[in-house]
mmCIF file of C-alpha atoms in Angstrom:
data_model
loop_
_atom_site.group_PDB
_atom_site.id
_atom_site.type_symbol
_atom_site.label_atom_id
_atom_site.label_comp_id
_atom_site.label_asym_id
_atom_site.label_seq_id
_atom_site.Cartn_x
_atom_site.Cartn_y
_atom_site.Cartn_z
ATOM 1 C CA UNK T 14 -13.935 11.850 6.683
ATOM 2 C CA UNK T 15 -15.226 15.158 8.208
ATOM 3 C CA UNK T 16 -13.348 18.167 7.661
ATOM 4 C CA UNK T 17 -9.915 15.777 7.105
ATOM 5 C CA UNK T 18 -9.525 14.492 3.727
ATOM 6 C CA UNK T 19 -6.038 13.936 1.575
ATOM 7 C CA UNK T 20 -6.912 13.047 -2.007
ATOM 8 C CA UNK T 21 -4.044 10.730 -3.012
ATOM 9 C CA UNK T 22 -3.816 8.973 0.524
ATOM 10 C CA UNK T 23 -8.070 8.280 -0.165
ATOM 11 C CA UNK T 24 -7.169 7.056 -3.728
ATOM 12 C CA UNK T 25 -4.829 4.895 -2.231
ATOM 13 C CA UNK T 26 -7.209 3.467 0.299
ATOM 14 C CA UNK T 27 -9.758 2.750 -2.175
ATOM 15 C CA UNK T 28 -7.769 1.275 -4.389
ATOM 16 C CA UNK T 29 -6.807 -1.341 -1.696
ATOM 17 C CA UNK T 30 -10.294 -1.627 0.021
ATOM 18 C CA UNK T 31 -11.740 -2.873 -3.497
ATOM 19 C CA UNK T 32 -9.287 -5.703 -3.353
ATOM 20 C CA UNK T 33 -11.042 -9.033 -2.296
ATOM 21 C CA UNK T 34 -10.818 -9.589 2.046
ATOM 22 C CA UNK T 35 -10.020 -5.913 2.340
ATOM 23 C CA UNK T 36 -12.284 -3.726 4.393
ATOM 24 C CA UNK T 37 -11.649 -0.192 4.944
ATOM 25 C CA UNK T 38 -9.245 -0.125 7.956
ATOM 26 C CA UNK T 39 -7.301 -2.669 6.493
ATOM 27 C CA UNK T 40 -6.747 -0.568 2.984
ATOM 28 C CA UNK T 41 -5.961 2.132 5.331
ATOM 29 C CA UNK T 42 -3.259 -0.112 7.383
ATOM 30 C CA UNK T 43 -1.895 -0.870 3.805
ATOM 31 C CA UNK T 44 -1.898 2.642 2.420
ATOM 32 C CA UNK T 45 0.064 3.772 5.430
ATOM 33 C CA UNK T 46 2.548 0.611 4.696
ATOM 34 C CA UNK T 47 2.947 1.977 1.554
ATOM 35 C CA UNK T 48 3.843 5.812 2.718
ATOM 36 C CA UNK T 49 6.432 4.298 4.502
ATOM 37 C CA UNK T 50 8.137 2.688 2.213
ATOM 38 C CA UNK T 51 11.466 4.200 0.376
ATOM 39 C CA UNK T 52 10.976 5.788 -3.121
ATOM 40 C CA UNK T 53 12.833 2.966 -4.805
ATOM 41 C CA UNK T 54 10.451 0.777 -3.150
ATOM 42 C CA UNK T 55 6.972 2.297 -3.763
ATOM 43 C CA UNK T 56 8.740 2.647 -7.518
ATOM 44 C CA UNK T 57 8.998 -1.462 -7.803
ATOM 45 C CA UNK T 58 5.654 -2.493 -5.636
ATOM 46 C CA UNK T 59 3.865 0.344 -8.356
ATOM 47 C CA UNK T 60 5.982 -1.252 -11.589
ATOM 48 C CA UNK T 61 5.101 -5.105 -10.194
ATOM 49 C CA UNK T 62 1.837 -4.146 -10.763
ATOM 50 C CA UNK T 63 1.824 -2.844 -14.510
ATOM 51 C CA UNK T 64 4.576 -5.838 -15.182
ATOM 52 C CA UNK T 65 2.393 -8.535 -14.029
ATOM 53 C CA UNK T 66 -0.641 -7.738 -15.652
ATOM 54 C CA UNK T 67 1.556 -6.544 -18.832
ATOM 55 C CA UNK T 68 3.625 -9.578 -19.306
ATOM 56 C CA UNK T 69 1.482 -12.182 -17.810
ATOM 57 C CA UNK T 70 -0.919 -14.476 -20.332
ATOM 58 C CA UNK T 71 -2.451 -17.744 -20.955
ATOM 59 C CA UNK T 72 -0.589 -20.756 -22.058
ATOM 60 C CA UNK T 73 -1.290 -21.153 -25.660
ATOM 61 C CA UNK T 74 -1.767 -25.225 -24.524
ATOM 62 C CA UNK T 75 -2.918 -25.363 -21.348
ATOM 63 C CA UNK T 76 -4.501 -21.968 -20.603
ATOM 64 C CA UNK T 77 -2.365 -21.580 -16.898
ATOM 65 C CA UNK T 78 -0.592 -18.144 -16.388
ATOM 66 C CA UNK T 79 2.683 -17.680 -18.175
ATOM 67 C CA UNK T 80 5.439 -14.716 -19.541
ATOM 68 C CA UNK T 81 6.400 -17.252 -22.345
ATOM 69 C CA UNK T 82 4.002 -18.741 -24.922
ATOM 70 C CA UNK T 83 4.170 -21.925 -23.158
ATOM 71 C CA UNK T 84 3.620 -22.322 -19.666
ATOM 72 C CA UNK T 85 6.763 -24.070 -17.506
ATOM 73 C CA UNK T 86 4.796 -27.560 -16.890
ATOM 74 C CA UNK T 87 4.070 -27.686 -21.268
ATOM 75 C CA UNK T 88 7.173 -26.524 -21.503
ATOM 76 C CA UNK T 89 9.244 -29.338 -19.610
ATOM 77 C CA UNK T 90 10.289 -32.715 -21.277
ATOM 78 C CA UNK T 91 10.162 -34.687 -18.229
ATOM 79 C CA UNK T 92 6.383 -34.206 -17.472
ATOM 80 C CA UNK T 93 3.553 -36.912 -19.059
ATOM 81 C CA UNK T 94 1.983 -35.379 -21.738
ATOM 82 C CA UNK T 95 -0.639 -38.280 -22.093
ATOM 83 C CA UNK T 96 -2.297 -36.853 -18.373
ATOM 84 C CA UNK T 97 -4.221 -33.477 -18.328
ATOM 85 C CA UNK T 98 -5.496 -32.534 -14.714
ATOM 86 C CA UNK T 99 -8.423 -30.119 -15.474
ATOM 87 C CA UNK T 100 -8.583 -27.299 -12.926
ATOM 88 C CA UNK T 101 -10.427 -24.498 -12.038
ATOM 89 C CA UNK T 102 -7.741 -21.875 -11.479
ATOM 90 C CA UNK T 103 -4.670 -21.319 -11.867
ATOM 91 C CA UNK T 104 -3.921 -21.102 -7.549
ATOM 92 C CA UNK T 105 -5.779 -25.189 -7.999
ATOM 93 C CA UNK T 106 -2.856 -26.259 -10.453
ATOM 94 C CA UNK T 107 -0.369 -24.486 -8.012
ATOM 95 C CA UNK T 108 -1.560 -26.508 -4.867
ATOM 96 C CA UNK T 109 -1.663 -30.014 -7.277
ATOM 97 C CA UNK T 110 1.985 -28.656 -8.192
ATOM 98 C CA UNK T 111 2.671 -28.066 -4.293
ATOM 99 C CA UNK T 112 1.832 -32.257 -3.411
ATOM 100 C CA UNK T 113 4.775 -32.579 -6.122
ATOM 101 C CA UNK T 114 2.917 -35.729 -6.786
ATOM 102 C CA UNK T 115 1.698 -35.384 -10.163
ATOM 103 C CA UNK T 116 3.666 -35.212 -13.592
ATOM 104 C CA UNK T 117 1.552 -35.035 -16.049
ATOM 105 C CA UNK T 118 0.317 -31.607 -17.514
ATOM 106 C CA UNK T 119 -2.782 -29.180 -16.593
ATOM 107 C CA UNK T 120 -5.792 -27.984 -18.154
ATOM 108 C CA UNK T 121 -6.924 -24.444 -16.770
ATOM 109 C CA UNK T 122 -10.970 -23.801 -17.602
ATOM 110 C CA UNK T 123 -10.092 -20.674 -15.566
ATOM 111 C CA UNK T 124 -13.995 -20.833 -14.018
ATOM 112 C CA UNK T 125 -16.840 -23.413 -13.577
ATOM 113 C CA UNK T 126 -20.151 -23.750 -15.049
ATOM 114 C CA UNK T 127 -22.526 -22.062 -12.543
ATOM 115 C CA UNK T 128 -25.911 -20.666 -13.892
ATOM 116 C CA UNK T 129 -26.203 -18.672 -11.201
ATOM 117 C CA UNK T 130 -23.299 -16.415 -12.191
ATOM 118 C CA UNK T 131 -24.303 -16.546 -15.799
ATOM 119 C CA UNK T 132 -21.285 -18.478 -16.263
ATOM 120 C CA UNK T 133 -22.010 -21.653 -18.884
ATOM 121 C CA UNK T 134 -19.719 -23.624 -21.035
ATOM 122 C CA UNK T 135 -18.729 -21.341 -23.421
ATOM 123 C CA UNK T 136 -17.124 -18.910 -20.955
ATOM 124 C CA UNK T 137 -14.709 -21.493 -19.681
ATOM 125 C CA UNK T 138 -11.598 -22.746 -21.804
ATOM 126 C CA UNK T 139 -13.537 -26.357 -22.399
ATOM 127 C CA UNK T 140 -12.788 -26.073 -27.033
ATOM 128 C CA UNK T 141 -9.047 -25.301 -25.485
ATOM 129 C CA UNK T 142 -9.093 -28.520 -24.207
ATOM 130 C CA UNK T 143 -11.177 -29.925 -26.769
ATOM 131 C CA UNK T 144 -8.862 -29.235 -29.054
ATOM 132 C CA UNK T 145 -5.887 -30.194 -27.190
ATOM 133 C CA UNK T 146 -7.219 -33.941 -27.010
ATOM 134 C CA UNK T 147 -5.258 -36.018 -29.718
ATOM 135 C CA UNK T 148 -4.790 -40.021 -29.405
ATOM 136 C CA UNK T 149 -1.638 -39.289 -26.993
ATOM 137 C CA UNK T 150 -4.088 -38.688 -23.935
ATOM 138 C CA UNK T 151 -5.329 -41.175 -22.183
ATOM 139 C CA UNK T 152 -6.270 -40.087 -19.056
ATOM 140 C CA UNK T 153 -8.106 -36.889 -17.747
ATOM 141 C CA UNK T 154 -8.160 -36.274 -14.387
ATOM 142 C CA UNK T 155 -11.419 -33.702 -13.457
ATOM 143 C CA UNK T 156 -9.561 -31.882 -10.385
ATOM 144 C CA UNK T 157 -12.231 -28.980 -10.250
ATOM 145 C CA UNK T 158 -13.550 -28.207 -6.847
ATOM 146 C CA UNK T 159 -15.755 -30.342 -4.652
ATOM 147 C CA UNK T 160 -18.572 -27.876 -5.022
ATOM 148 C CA UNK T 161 -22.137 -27.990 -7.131
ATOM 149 C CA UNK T 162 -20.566 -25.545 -9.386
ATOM 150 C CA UNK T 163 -16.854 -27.750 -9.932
ATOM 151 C CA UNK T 164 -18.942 -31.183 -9.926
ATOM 152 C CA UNK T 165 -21.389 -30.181 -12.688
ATOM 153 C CA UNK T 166 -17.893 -29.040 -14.447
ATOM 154 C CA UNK T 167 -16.991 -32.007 -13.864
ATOM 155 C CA UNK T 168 -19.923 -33.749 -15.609
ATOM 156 C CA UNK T 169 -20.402 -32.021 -18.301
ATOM 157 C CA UNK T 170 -16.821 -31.863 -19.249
ATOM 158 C CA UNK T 171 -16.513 -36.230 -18.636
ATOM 159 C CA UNK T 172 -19.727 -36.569 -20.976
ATOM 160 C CA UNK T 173 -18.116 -34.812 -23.851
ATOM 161 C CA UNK T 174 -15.066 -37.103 -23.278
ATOM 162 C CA UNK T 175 -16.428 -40.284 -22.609
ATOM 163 C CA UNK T 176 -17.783 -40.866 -26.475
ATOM 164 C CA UNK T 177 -13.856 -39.861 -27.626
ATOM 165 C CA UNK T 178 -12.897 -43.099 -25.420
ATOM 166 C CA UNK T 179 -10.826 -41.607 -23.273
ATOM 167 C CA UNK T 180 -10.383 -42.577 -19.395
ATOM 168 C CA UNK T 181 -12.109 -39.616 -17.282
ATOM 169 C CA UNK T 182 -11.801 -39.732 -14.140
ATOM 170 C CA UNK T 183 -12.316 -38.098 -10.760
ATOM 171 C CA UNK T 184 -10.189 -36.585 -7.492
ATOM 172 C CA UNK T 185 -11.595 -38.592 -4.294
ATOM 173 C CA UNK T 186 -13.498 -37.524 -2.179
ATOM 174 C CA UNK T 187 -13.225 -38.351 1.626
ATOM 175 C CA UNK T 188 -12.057 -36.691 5.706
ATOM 176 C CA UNK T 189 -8.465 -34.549 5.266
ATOM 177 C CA UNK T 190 -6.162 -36.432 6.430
ATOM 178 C CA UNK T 191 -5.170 -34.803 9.524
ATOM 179 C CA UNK T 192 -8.602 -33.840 10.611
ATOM 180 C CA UNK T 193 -11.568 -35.420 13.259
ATOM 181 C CA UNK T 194 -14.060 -37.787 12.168
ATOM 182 C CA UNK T 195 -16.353 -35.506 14.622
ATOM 183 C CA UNK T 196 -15.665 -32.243 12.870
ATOM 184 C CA UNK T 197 -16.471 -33.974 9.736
ATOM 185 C CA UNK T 198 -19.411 -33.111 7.449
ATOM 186 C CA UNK T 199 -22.234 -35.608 6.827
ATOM 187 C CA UNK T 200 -21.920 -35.414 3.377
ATOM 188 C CA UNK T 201 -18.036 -35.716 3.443
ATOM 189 C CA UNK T 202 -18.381 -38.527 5.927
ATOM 190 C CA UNK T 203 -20.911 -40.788 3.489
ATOM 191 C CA UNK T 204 -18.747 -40.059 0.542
ATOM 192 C CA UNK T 205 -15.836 -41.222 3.092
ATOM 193 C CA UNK T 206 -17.550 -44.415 3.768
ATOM 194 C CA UNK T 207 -18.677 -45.167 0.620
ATOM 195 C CA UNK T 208 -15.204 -44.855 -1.345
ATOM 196 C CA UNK T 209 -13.350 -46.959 1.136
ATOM 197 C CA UNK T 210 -10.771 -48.796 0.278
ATOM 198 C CA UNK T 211 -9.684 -52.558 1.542
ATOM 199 C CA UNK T 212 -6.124 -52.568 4.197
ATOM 200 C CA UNK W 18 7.307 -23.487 -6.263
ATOM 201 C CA UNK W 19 9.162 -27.102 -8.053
ATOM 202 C CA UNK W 20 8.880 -26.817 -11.567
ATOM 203 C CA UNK W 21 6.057 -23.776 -12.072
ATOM 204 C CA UNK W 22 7.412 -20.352 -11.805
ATOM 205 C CA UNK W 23 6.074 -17.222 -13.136
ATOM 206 C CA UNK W 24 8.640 -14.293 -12.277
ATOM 207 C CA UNK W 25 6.312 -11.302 -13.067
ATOM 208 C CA UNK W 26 3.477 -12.618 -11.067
ATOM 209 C CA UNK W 27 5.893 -14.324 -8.059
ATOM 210 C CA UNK W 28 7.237 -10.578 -8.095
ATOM 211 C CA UNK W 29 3.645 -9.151 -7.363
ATOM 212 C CA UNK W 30 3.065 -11.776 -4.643
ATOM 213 C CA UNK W 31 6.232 -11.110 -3.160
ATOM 214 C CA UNK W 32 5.101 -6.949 -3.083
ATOM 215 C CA UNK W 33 2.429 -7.917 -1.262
ATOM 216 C CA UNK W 34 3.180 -10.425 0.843
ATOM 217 C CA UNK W 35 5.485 -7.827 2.664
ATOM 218 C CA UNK W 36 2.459 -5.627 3.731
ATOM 219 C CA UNK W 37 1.590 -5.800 7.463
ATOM 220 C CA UNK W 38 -1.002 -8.678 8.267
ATOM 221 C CA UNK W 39 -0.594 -10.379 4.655
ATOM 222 C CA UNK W 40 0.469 -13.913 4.166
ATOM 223 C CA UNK W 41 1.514 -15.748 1.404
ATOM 224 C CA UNK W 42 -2.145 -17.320 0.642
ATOM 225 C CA UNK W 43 -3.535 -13.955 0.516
ATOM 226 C CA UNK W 44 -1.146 -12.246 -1.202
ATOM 227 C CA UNK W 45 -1.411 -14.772 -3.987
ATOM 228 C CA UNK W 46 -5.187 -13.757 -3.842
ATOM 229 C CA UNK W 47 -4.352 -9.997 -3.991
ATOM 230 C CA UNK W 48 -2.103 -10.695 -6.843
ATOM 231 C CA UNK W 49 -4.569 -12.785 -9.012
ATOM 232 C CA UNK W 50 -6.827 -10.083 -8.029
ATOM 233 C CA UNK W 51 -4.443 -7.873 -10.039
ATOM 234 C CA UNK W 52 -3.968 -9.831 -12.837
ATOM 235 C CA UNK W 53 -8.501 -10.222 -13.630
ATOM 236 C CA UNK W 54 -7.992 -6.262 -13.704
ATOM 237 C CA UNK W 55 -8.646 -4.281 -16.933
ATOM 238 C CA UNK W 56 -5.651 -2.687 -18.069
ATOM 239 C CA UNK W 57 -6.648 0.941 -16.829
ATOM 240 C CA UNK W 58 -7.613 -0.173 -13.566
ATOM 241 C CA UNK W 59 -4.256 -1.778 -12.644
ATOM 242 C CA UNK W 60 -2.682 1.415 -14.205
ATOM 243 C CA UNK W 61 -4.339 3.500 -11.732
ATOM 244 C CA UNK W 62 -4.108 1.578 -9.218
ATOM 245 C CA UNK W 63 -0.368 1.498 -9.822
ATOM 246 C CA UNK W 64 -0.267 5.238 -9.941
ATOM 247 C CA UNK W 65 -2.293 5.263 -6.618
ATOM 248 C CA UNK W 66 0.901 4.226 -4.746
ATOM 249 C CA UNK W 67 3.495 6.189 -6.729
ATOM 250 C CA UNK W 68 1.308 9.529 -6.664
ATOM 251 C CA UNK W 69 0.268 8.895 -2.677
ATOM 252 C CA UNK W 70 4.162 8.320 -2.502
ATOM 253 C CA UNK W 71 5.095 11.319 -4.347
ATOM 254 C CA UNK W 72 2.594 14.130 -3.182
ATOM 255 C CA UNK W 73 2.046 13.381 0.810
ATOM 256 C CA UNK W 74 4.375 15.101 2.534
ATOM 257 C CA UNK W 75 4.046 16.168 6.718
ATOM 258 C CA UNK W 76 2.160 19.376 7.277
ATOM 259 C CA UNK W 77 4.481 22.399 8.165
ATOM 260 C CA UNK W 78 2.468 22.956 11.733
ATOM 261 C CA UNK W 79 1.635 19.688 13.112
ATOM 262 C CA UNK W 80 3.116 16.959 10.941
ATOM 263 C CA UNK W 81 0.105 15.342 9.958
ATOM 264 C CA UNK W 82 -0.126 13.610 6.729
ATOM 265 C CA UNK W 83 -1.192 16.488 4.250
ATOM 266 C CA UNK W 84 -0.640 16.834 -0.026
ATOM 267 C CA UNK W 85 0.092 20.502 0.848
ATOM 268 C CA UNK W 86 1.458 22.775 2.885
ATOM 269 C CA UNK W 87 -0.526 22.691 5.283
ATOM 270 C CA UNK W 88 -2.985 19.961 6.384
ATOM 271 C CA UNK W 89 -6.969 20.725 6.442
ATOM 272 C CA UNK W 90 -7.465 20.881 10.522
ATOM 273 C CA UNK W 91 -4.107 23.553 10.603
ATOM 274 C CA UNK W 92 -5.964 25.174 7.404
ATOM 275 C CA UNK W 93 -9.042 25.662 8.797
ATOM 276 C CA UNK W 94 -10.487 29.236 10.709
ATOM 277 C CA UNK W 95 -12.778 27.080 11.985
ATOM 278 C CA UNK W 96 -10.559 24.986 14.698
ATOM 279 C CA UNK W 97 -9.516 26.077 17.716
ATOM 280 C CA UNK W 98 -5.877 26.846 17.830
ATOM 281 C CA UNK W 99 -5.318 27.230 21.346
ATOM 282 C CA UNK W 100 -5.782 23.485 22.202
ATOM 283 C CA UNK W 101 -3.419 20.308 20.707
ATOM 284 C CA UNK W 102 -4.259 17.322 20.650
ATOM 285 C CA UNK W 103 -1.290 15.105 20.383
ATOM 286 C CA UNK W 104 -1.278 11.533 18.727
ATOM 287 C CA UNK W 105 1.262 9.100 17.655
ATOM 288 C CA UNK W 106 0.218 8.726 14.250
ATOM 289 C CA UNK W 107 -2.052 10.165 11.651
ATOM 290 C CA UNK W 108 -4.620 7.380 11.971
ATOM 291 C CA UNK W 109 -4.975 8.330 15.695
ATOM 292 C CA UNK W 110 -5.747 11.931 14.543
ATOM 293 C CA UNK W 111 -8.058 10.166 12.284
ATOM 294 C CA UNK W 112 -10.134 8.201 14.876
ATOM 295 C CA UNK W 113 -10.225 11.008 17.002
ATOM 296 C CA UNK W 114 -11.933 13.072 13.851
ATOM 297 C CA UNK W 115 -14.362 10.443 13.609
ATOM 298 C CA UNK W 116 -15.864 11.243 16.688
ATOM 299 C CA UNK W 117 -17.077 14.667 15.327
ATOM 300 C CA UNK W 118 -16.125 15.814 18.930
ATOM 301 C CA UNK W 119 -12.640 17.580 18.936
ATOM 302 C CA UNK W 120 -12.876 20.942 17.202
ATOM 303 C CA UNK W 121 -8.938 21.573 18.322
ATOM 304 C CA UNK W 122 -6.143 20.657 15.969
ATOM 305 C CA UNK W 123 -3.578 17.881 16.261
ATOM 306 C CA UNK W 124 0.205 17.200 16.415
ATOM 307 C CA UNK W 125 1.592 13.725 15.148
ATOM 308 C CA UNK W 126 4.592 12.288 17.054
ATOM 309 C CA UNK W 127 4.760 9.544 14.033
ATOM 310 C CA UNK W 128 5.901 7.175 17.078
ATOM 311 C CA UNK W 129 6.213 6.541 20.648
ATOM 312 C CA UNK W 130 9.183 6.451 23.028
ATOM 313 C CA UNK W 131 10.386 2.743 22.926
ATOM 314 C CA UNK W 132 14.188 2.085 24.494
ATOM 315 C CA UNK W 133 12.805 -1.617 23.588
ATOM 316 C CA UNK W 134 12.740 -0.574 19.697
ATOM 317 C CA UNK W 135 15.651 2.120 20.026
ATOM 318 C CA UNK W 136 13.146 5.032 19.653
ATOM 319 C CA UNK W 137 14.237 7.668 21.652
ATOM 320 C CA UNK W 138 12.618 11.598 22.000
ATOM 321 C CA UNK W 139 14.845 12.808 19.066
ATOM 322 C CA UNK W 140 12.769 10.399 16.798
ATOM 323 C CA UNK W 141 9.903 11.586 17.344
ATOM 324 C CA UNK W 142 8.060 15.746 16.204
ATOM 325 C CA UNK W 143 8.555 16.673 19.751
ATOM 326 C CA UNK W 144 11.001 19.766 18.587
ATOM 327 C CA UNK W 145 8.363 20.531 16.194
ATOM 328 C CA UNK W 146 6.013 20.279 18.745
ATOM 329 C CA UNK W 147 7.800 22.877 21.404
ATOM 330 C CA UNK W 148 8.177 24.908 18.583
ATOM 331 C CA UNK W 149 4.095 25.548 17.880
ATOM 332 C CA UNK W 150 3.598 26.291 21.711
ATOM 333 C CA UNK W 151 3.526 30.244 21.912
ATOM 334 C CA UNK W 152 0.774 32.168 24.473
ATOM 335 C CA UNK W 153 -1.901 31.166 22.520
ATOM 336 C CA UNK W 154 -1.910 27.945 23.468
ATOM 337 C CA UNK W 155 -3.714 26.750 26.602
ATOM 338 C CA UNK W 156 -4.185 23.132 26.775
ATOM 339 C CA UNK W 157 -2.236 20.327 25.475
ATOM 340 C CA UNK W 158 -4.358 16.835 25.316
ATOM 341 C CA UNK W 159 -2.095 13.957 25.526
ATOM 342 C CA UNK W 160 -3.257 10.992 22.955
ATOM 343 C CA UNK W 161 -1.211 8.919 22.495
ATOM 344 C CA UNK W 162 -1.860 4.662 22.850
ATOM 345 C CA UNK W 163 -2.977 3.284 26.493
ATOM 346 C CA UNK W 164 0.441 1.504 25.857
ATOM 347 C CA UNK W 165 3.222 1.140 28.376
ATOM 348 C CA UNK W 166 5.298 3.109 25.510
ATOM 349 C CA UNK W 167 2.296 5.750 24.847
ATOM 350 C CA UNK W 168 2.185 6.494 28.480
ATOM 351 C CA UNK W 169 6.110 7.349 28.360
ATOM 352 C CA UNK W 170 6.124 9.504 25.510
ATOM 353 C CA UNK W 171 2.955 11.458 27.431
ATOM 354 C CA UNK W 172 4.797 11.299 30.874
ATOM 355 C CA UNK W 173 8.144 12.904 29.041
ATOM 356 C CA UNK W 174 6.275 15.313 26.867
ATOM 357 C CA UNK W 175 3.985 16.735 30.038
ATOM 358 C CA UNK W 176 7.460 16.943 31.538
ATOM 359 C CA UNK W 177 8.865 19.272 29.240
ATOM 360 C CA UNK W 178 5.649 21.401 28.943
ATOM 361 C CA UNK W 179 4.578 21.583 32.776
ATOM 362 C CA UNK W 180 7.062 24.505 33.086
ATOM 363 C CA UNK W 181 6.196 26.560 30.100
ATOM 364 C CA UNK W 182 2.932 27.212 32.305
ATOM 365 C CA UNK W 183 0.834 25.114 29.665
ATOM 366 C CA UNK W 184 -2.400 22.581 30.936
ATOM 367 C CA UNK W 185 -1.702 18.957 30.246
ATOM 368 C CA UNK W 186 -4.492 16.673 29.981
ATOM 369 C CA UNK W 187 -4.477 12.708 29.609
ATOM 370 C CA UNK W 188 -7.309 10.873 27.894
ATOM 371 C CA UNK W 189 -9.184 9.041 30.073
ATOM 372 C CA UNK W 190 -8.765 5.570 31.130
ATOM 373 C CA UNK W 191 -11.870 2.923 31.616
ATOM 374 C CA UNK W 192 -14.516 0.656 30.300
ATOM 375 C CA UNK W 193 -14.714 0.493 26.437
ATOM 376 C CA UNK W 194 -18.589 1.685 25.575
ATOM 377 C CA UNK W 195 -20.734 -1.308 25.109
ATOM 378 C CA UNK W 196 -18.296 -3.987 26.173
ATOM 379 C CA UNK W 197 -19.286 -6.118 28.968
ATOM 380 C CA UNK W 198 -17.604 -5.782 32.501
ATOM 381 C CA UNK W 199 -16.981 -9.377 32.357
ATOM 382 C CA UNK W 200 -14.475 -9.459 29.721
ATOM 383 C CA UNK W 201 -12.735 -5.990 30.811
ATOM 384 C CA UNK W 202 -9.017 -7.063 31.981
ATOM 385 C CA UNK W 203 -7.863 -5.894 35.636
ATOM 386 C CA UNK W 204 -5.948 -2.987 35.058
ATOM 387 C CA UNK W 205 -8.548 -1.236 32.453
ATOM 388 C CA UNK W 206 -11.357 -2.414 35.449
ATOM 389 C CA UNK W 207 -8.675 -1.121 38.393
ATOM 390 C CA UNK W 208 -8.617 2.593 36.249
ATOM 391 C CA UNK W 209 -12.211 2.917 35.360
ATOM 392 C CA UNK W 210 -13.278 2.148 39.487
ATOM 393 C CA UNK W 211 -10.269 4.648 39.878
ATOM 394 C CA UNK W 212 -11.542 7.585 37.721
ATOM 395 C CA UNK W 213 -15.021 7.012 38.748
ATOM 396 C CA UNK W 214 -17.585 10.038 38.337
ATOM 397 C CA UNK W 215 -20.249 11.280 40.404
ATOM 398 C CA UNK W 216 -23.773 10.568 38.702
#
């Protein structure tokens, strides 16, 4: 800024304005938060920082975000270890944790295939789960997202499978609940329509 | 979250889910933005807080934000001294830079009177304020937010100056540039007929 410039207040701004959804006068609402803040404070925001990315790893099974060498779900006695949900990200196991539906375990590929990006096979954690496949799973359930990229994840990871024999199968698709037919996409709606099941 | 808890990274999301204007869906994003950092990146981006926390302190003259003693408008031979423009906080003296207009220097209230928020005078640089007005000074230009609370603080402040013998000037009220008359509200319409100027 003309004639006005403090060099660790900028720093500070840039460092937030590279963040992902942060544009400039946001990172500079942010960097002002942070001015305000007590010493103690601005000490623990600055050490959650270094902790998290220090301490925080893959799961040496499942590839989701842990502190320990096995994540809490591999970890735990009372989940099925004989389902693996296969998921993008870790923030997709998170929301299949959040329907506190499922019980089996995860499988983070921690991307999708997407030639686009120069991202192919090899770049995601598929010989993890390759490896992880022993005569104890029966089922995999392909949770990646309902995109081109997550459905041709999706593929290519069931056609690897399918020759093993084991079950592969598929998150439906269909309207949100809680939404309006009229909002809803074509493509959403014909996939709707032709998964429907019998009352 | 039931069953899936990792303290480092719930720790960063916490952090940032306290910033103004940042949820819990985003912070998770900001915090998984974190964690894809190299390891020098998230170091510096850590020291970005603690060093903007440690070195910005208020400038001796008009409290601006400044890391020294001084900030660069109060620093400069080139501003005019005799006229002050005064804001409520440094990102007001900021916009106001950004017009490339005011070649005067600044003094930041950090604040506004607010009974509503128990912020009285004595909370805000208004001492500091009377203390910088000597002969030299001729005009004082009253910044601060088009707010019922902004127009206090410059009604109280114009108050206190009117007898010193000093001009006090108010910013002036009307139609944003480029909006549309339409969508003005009443009172910013009722000010703008109000301050009209001859063409």
């Amino acid at each position: 800024m003309a004639g006005y410039n403090v060099a660790p207040l900028e720093n500070l701004v840039e460092q937030f304005e590279k963040m992902p959804g942060i544009g400039y006068k946001t990172a500079q609402r942010l960097a002002y938060y942070v001015l305000n803040l007590s010493k103690t404070e601005a000490k623990a925001f600055s050490e959650a920082i270094t902790d998290a990315h220090e301490k925080i790893k893959y799961c040496s099974v499942c590839c989701n975000l842990t502190d320990k060498e096995l994540c809490p779900v591999c970890a735990s006695e009372k989940r099925d270890k004989s389902v693996i949900c296969v998921v993008e990200t870790p923030r997709d196991a998170m929301a299949m944790e959040a329907t506190n539906e499922y019980r089996g375990t995860y499988h983070v590929l921690h991307g999708a295939i997407s030639p686009l990006n120069d991202i192919g096979p090899d770049d995601l954690k598929i010989k993890e789960l390759l490896a992880r496949l022993d005569s104890s799973v029966t089922e995999v359930i392909m949770a990646t997202n309902p995109t081109v990229e997550g459905d041709a994840t999706a593929l290519y990871i069931s056609r690897l499978l399918k020759p093993l024999g084991i079950k592969v199968t598929r998150l439906a698709y269909g309207i949100p609940v809680g939404s309006d037919l009229e909002y809803a996409d074509q493509v959403t709606l014909a996939r709707a329509l032709e998964g429907r099941n019998e009352l």
